[in-house]
mmCIF file of C-alpha atoms in Angstrom:
data_model
loop_
_atom_site.group_PDB
_atom_site.id
_atom_site.type_symbol
_atom_site.label_atom_id
_atom_site.label_comp_id
_atom_site.label_asym_id
_atom_site.label_seq_id
_atom_site.Cartn_x
_atom_site.Cartn_y
_atom_site.Cartn_z
ATOM 1 C CA MET K 1 -10.943 12.801 -14.143
ATOM 2 C CA SER K 2 -7.188 12.246 -14.054
ATOM 3 C CA HIS K 3 -5.271 9.009 -13.724
ATOM 4 C CA ILE K 4 -3.611 8.016 -10.460
ATOM 5 C CA THR K 5 -0.400 6.047 -9.981
ATOM 6 C CA LEU K 6 -0.410 4.339 -6.600
ATOM 7 C CA ILE K 7 3.011 3.516 -5.144
ATOM 8 C CA ARG K 8 3.683 1.209 -2.227
ATOM 9 C CA HIS K 9 6.292 2.553 0.185
ATOM 10 C CA GLY K 10 9.800 1.081 0.300
ATOM 11 C CA GLN K 11 10.621 -1.882 2.511
ATOM 12 C CA ALA K 12 9.948 -1.012 6.143
ATOM 13 C CA ASN K 13 11.083 -2.724 9.354
ATOM 14 C CA SER K 14 10.051 -6.224 8.334
ATOM 15 C CA GLY K 15 10.939 -7.734 11.716
ATOM 16 C CA ALA K 16 8.394 -5.616 13.579
ATOM 17 C CA LYS K 17 5.281 -6.899 15.333
ATOM 18 C CA ASP K 18 3.619 -3.567 16.103
ATOM 19 C CA GLU K 19 2.612 -0.488 14.131
ATOM 20 C CA LEU K 20 5.131 1.960 15.603
ATOM 21 C CA SER K 21 8.291 -0.085 15.172
ATOM 22 C CA TYR K 22 7.282 -1.106 11.632
ATOM 23 C CA ASP K 23 6.857 2.493 10.482
ATOM 24 C CA LYS K 24 10.318 3.350 9.168
ATOM 25 C CA LEU K 25 12.174 2.415 6.009
ATOM 26 C CA SER K 26 14.989 -0.091 6.067
ATOM 27 C CA ASP K 27 18.247 0.766 4.309
ATOM 28 C CA LEU K 28 16.977 -1.210 1.325
ATOM 29 C CA GLY K 29 13.672 0.677 1.452
ATOM 30 C CA HIS K 30 15.530 3.981 1.090
ATOM 31 C CA ARG K 31 17.442 2.619 -1.926
ATOM 32 C CA GLN K 32 14.236 1.329 -3.527
ATOM 33 C CA ALA K 33 12.701 4.814 -3.242
ATOM 34 C CA ARG K 34 15.757 6.478 -4.811
ATOM 35 C CA TRP K 35 15.782 3.966 -7.669
ATOM 36 C CA LEU K 36 12.094 4.563 -8.378
ATOM 37 C CA GLY K 37 12.555 8.331 -8.401
ATOM 38 C CA ALA K 38 15.507 8.046 -10.790
ATOM 39 C CA TYR K 39 13.442 5.814 -13.091
ATOM 40 C CA LEU K 40 10.575 8.310 -13.187
ATOM 41 C CA ARG K 41 12.961 11.146 -14.032
ATOM 42 C CA GLU K 42 14.887 9.186 -16.664
ATOM 43 C CA THR K 43 11.729 8.045 -18.438
ATOM 44 C CA VAL K 44 10.151 11.510 -18.185
ATOM 45 C CA ASN K 45 7.032 10.167 -16.494
ATOM 46 C CA HIS K 46 4.841 13.234 -16.101
ATOM 47 C CA HIS K 47 2.912 13.730 -12.889
ATOM 48 C CA SER K 48 1.794 17.149 -11.756
ATOM 49 C CA ARG K 49 0.658 16.217 -8.231
ATOM 50 C CA LEU K 50 2.005 14.167 -5.314
ATOM 51 C CA TYR K 51 -0.007 12.783 -2.405
ATOM 52 C CA THR K 52 1.117 10.666 0.534
ATOM 53 C CA GLY K 53 -0.289 9.269 3.718
ATOM 54 C CA THR K 54 0.988 10.701 6.969
ATOM 55 C CA LEU K 55 2.998 7.636 8.039
ATOM 56 C CA THR K 56 6.778 7.885 8.315
ATOM 57 C CA ARG K 57 7.369 5.210 5.675
ATOM 58 C CA HIS K 58 5.193 7.120 3.190
ATOM 59 C CA ILE K 59 6.993 10.400 3.805
ATOM 60 C CA GLU K 60 10.459 8.809 3.664
ATOM 61 C CA THR K 61 9.589 7.080 0.387
ATOM 62 C CA ALA K 62 8.289 10.263 -1.216
ATOM 63 C CA ASN K 63 11.343 12.202 -0.009
ATOM 64 C CA GLY K 64 13.665 9.563 -1.435
ATOM 65 C CA MET K 65 11.906 9.678 -4.805
ATOM 66 C CA ASP K 66 12.807 13.377 -5.080
ATOM 67 C CA THR K 67 10.049 14.236 -7.544
ATOM 68 C CA GLY K 68 10.309 17.988 -7.055
ATOM 69 C CA LEU K 69 6.575 18.094 -6.329
ATOM 70 C CA GLU K 70 5.131 19.558 -3.133
ATOM 71 C CA PRO K 71 3.402 16.670 -1.346
ATOM 72 C CA VAL K 72 -0.125 16.789 -0.001
ATOM 73 C CA ARG K 73 -0.378 14.697 3.186
ATOM 74 C CA ASP K 74 -3.695 12.925 3.664
ATOM 75 C CA ALA K 75 -4.317 10.544 6.574
ATOM 76 C CA ARG K 76 -7.017 8.803 4.534
ATOM 77 C CA LEU K 77 -4.130 7.296 2.534
ATOM 78 C CA ASN K 78 -2.700 5.564 5.614
ATOM 79 C CA GLU K 79 -2.509 1.805 5.928
ATOM 80 C CA LEU K 80 -4.989 -0.344 7.816
ATOM 81 C CA GLU K 81 -3.558 -1.262 11.244
ATOM 82 C CA TYR K 82 -2.702 -4.890 10.524
ATOM 83 C CA PHE K 83 -0.534 -5.493 13.576
ATOM 84 C CA THR K 84 -3.170 -4.024 15.871
ATOM 85 C CA MET K 85 -5.892 -6.214 14.415
ATOM 86 C CA ALA K 86 -3.641 -9.291 14.429
ATOM 87 C CA THR K 87 -3.158 -8.744 18.168
ATOM 88 C CA LEU K 88 -6.929 -8.458 18.649
ATOM 89 C CA LEU K 89 -7.409 -11.649 16.642
ATOM 90 C CA GLU K 90 -4.910 -13.467 18.864
ATOM 91 C CA ASP K 91 -6.295 -12.099 22.138
ATOM 92 C CA GLN K 92 -9.978 -12.561 21.300
ATOM 93 C CA HIS K 93 -9.941 -15.690 19.104
ATOM 94 C CA GLY K 94 -6.685 -17.484 19.911
ATOM 95 C CA ILE K 95 -5.295 -17.239 16.372
ATOM 96 C CA ASP K 96 -1.555 -16.683 16.671
ATOM 97 C CA PHE K 97 0.482 -14.157 14.718
ATOM 98 C CA PRO K 98 2.528 -15.962 12.015
ATOM 99 C CA THR K 99 6.085 -16.961 12.870
ATOM 100 C CA GLU K 100 7.112 -17.642 9.264
ATOM 101 C CA GLN K 101 6.394 -15.820 6.024
ATOM 102 C CA GLY K 102 4.319 -18.507 4.309
ATOM 103 C CA ALA K 103 1.697 -18.445 7.060
ATOM 104 C CA PHE K 104 0.591 -14.951 6.041
ATOM 105 C CA THR K 105 -1.240 -16.475 3.046
ATOM 106 C CA THR K 106 -3.885 -17.767 5.454
ATOM 107 C CA HIS K 107 -3.468 -15.242 8.265
ATOM 108 C CA LEU K 108 -4.167 -12.125 6.180
ATOM 109 C CA PRO K 109 -7.541 -13.284 4.755
ATOM 110 C CA THR K 110 -8.477 -14.510 8.240
ATOM 111 C CA VAL K 111 -7.842 -11.044 9.679
ATOM 112 C CA PHE K 112 -9.834 -9.507 6.815
ATOM 113 C CA ASN K 113 -12.771 -11.869 7.339
ATOM 114 C CA TYR K 114 -12.989 -11.337 11.109
ATOM 115 C CA TRP K 115 -12.620 -7.581 10.571
ATOM 116 C CA GLN K 116 -15.312 -7.387 7.871
ATOM 117 C CA GLN K 117 -17.706 -9.402 10.029
ATOM 118 C CA GLY K 118 -17.192 -7.088 13.022
ATOM 119 C CA LYS K 119 -15.578 -9.807 15.144
ATOM 120 C CA LEU K 120 -12.545 -7.757 16.247
ATOM 121 C CA GLU K 121 -13.731 -5.783 19.236
ATOM 122 C CA GLY K 122 -11.818 -2.518 19.582
ATOM 123 C CA ALA K 123 -10.552 -2.384 15.988
ATOM 124 C CA PRO K 124 -9.181 1.084 15.085
ATOM 125 C CA GLU K 125 -11.822 1.408 12.354
ATOM 126 C CA THR K 126 -14.480 -0.784 10.800
ATOM 127 C CA TRP K 127 -14.053 -2.493 7.442
ATOM 128 C CA ASP K 128 -16.721 -0.200 5.986
ATOM 129 C CA GLN K 129 -14.936 2.895 7.296
ATOM 130 C CA PHE K 130 -11.689 1.770 5.658
ATOM 131 C CA HIS K 131 -13.523 0.997 2.406
ATOM 132 C CA THR K 132 -15.164 4.429 2.401
ATOM 133 C CA ARG K 133 -12.053 6.471 3.222
ATOM 134 C CA VAL K 134 -10.067 4.783 0.442
ATOM 135 C CA GLU K 135 -12.841 5.332 -2.080
ATOM 136 C CA ASP K 136 -13.409 8.957 -1.063
ATOM 137 C CA ALA K 137 -9.713 9.897 -1.052
ATOM 138 C CA LEU K 138 -8.983 8.394 -4.459
ATOM 139 C CA ASN K 139 -12.106 9.840 -6.065
ATOM 140 C CA GLU K 140 -11.158 13.301 -4.795
ATOM 141 C CA ILE K 141 -7.624 12.945 -6.143
ATOM 142 C CA ALA K 142 -8.912 11.695 -9.499
ATOM 143 C CA ALA K 143 -11.219 14.716 -9.724
ATOM 144 C CA GLY K 144 -8.208 17.072 -9.611
ATOM 145 C CA GLN K 145 -6.219 18.405 -12.544
ATOM 146 C CA GLY K 146 -3.320 16.385 -13.916
ATOM 147 C CA PRO K 147 -1.884 12.915 -13.288
ATOM 148 C CA ALA K 148 -1.148 12.198 -9.637
ATOM 149 C CA LEU K 149 1.360 10.079 -7.742
ATOM 150 C CA VAL K 150 0.026 8.585 -4.492
ATOM 151 C CA VAL K 151 2.555 7.081 -2.058
ATOM 152 C CA THR K 152 0.699 4.742 0.277
ATOM 153 C CA SER K 153 0.646 1.132 1.527
ATOM 154 C CA GLY K 154 -0.121 -2.329 0.219
ATOM 155 C CA GLY K 155 -3.378 -2.874 2.081
ATOM 156 C CA LEU K 156 -4.799 0.363 0.742
ATOM 157 C CA ILE K 157 -3.687 -0.463 -2.800
ATOM 158 C CA ALA K 158 -5.313 -3.887 -2.516
ATOM 159 C CA MET K 159 -8.556 -2.252 -1.359
ATOM 160 C CA ALA K 160 -8.428 0.208 -4.268
ATOM 161 C CA MET K 161 -7.952 -2.642 -6.746
ATOM 162 C CA ALA K 162 -10.723 -4.667 -5.114
ATOM 163 C CA GLN K 163 -13.088 -1.711 -5.404
ATOM 164 C CA ALA K 164 -12.207 -1.155 -9.050
ATOM 165 C CA MET K 165 -12.661 -4.841 -9.924
ATOM 166 C CA GLY K 166 -15.443 -5.877 -7.538
ATOM 167 C CA LEU K 167 -13.276 -8.458 -5.743
ATOM 168 C CA GLU K 168 -14.119 -10.347 -2.568
ATOM 169 C CA ILE K 169 -11.749 -10.934 0.353
ATOM 170 C CA PRO K 170 -9.881 -14.041 -0.944
ATOM 171 C CA ALA K 171 -8.773 -12.257 -4.124
ATOM 172 C CA GLN K 172 -8.161 -8.989 -2.298
ATOM 173 C CA ALA K 173 -5.878 -10.759 0.195
ATOM 174 C CA ARG K 174 -3.899 -12.403 -2.616
ATOM 175 C CA ILE K 175 -3.408 -9.001 -4.223
ATOM 176 C CA ALA K 176 -2.219 -7.523 -0.923
ATOM 177 C CA LEU K 177 0.329 -10.310 -0.457
ATOM 178 C CA ALA K 178 1.653 -9.910 -4.007
ATOM 179 C CA ILE K 179 2.352 -6.172 -3.873
ATOM 180 C CA THR K 180 6.078 -5.373 -4.045
ATOM 181 C CA HIS K 181 7.748 -2.480 -2.241
ATOM 182 C CA THR K 182 7.882 0.683 -4.425
ATOM 183 C CA SER K 183 5.701 -0.995 -7.036
ATOM 184 C CA MET K 184 3.434 1.130 -9.252
ATOM 185 C CA HIS K 185 -0.297 0.560 -9.819
ATOM 186 C CA ARG K 186 -2.305 2.804 -12.130
ATOM 187 C CA LEU K 187 -6.005 3.623 -12.046
ATOM 188 C CA PHE K 188 -7.337 5.278 -15.193
ATOM 189 C CA PRO K 189 -10.762 6.882 -15.614
ATOM 190 C CA ILE K 190 -12.931 4.896 -17.994
ATOM 191 C CA GLY K 191 -16.602 5.783 -18.333
ATOM 192 C CA GLY K 192 -16.452 7.944 -15.221
ATOM 193 C CA GLN K 193 -15.012 5.133 -13.077
ATOM 194 C CA LEU K 194 -11.439 4.319 -12.081
ATOM 195 C CA ALA K 195 -10.179 1.165 -13.779
ATOM 196 C CA PRO K 196 -6.865 -0.663 -13.201
ATOM 197 C CA VAL K 197 -4.498 -0.424 -16.172
ATOM 198 C CA LEU K 198 -1.208 -1.239 -14.375
ATOM 199 C CA PHE K 199 -0.438 -3.538 -11.453
ATOM 200 C CA ASN K 200 2.753 -4.243 -9.460
ATOM 201 C CA ALA K 201 5.152 -2.679 -11.973
ATOM 202 C CA VAL K 202 8.784 -2.461 -10.787
ATOM 203 C CA PRO K 203 10.865 -1.563 -13.866
ATOM 204 C CA HIS K 204 13.382 0.185 -11.602
ATOM 205 C CA LEU K 205 14.109 -3.155 -9.893
ATOM 206 C CA ASP K 206 13.859 -5.426 -12.937
ATOM 207 C CA VAL K 207 17.576 -5.438 -13.727
ATOM 208 C CA PRO K 208 20.073 -8.191 -12.848
ATOM 209 C CA ASP K 209 21.851 -6.418 -9.996
ATOM 210 C CA ARG K 210 18.613 -5.335 -8.282
ATOM 211 C CA ARG K 211 16.442 -8.429 -8.457
ATOM 212 C CA GLN K 212 17.419 -9.332 -4.898
ATOM 213 C CA ALA K 213 15.777 -6.018 -3.963
ATOM 214 C CA LEU K 214 12.302 -7.294 -4.925
ATOM 215 C CA THR K 215 10.652 -7.504 -1.501
ATOM 216 C CA HIS K 216 7.119 -7.967 -0.212
ATOM 217 C CA ILE K 217 7.516 -8.043 3.590
#
């Protein structure tokens, strides 16, 4: 098995309330991607493979990183459809979409709980289907030759970490909310299983003139 470095995409359209309008990088998101790519080149981080989801924000982030690697696009690496499920939660259970950032700390685990329990009629996929596609995709990538970069989204990274650590929804939701744009998260094979050895690393942003570029939403 080979280790995997998961990367959250750069900041997207944070003012969006639907999947389509969210799926593009902001100007800052493009800069974050370029800074990460420059950091990887300057520190001679070796990765022989690059994978991304098929979403625009994944592709734009990978392009901005300019790794020189030919990307493999895999829809299994796409994000869960949070906006879609938040709309279902509002329509079916009367729980409003948050109007301020702090409310997401309770809204996200609520969405996860209703989703896991099958209480969101018409959800794009079930919780178990999401769990399985994440697990299958990452195990297949880990089985390949050489360290791999995987450009994806925060919800998928949180699921991967939850799987590796056996976490339940409250902890998984806190992880999802903590994940910074263009942050790095590494899974390393230990005893035939993927184990987390790096979480939320942003060395390319941890300098005085870029700390305002640390974004989560």
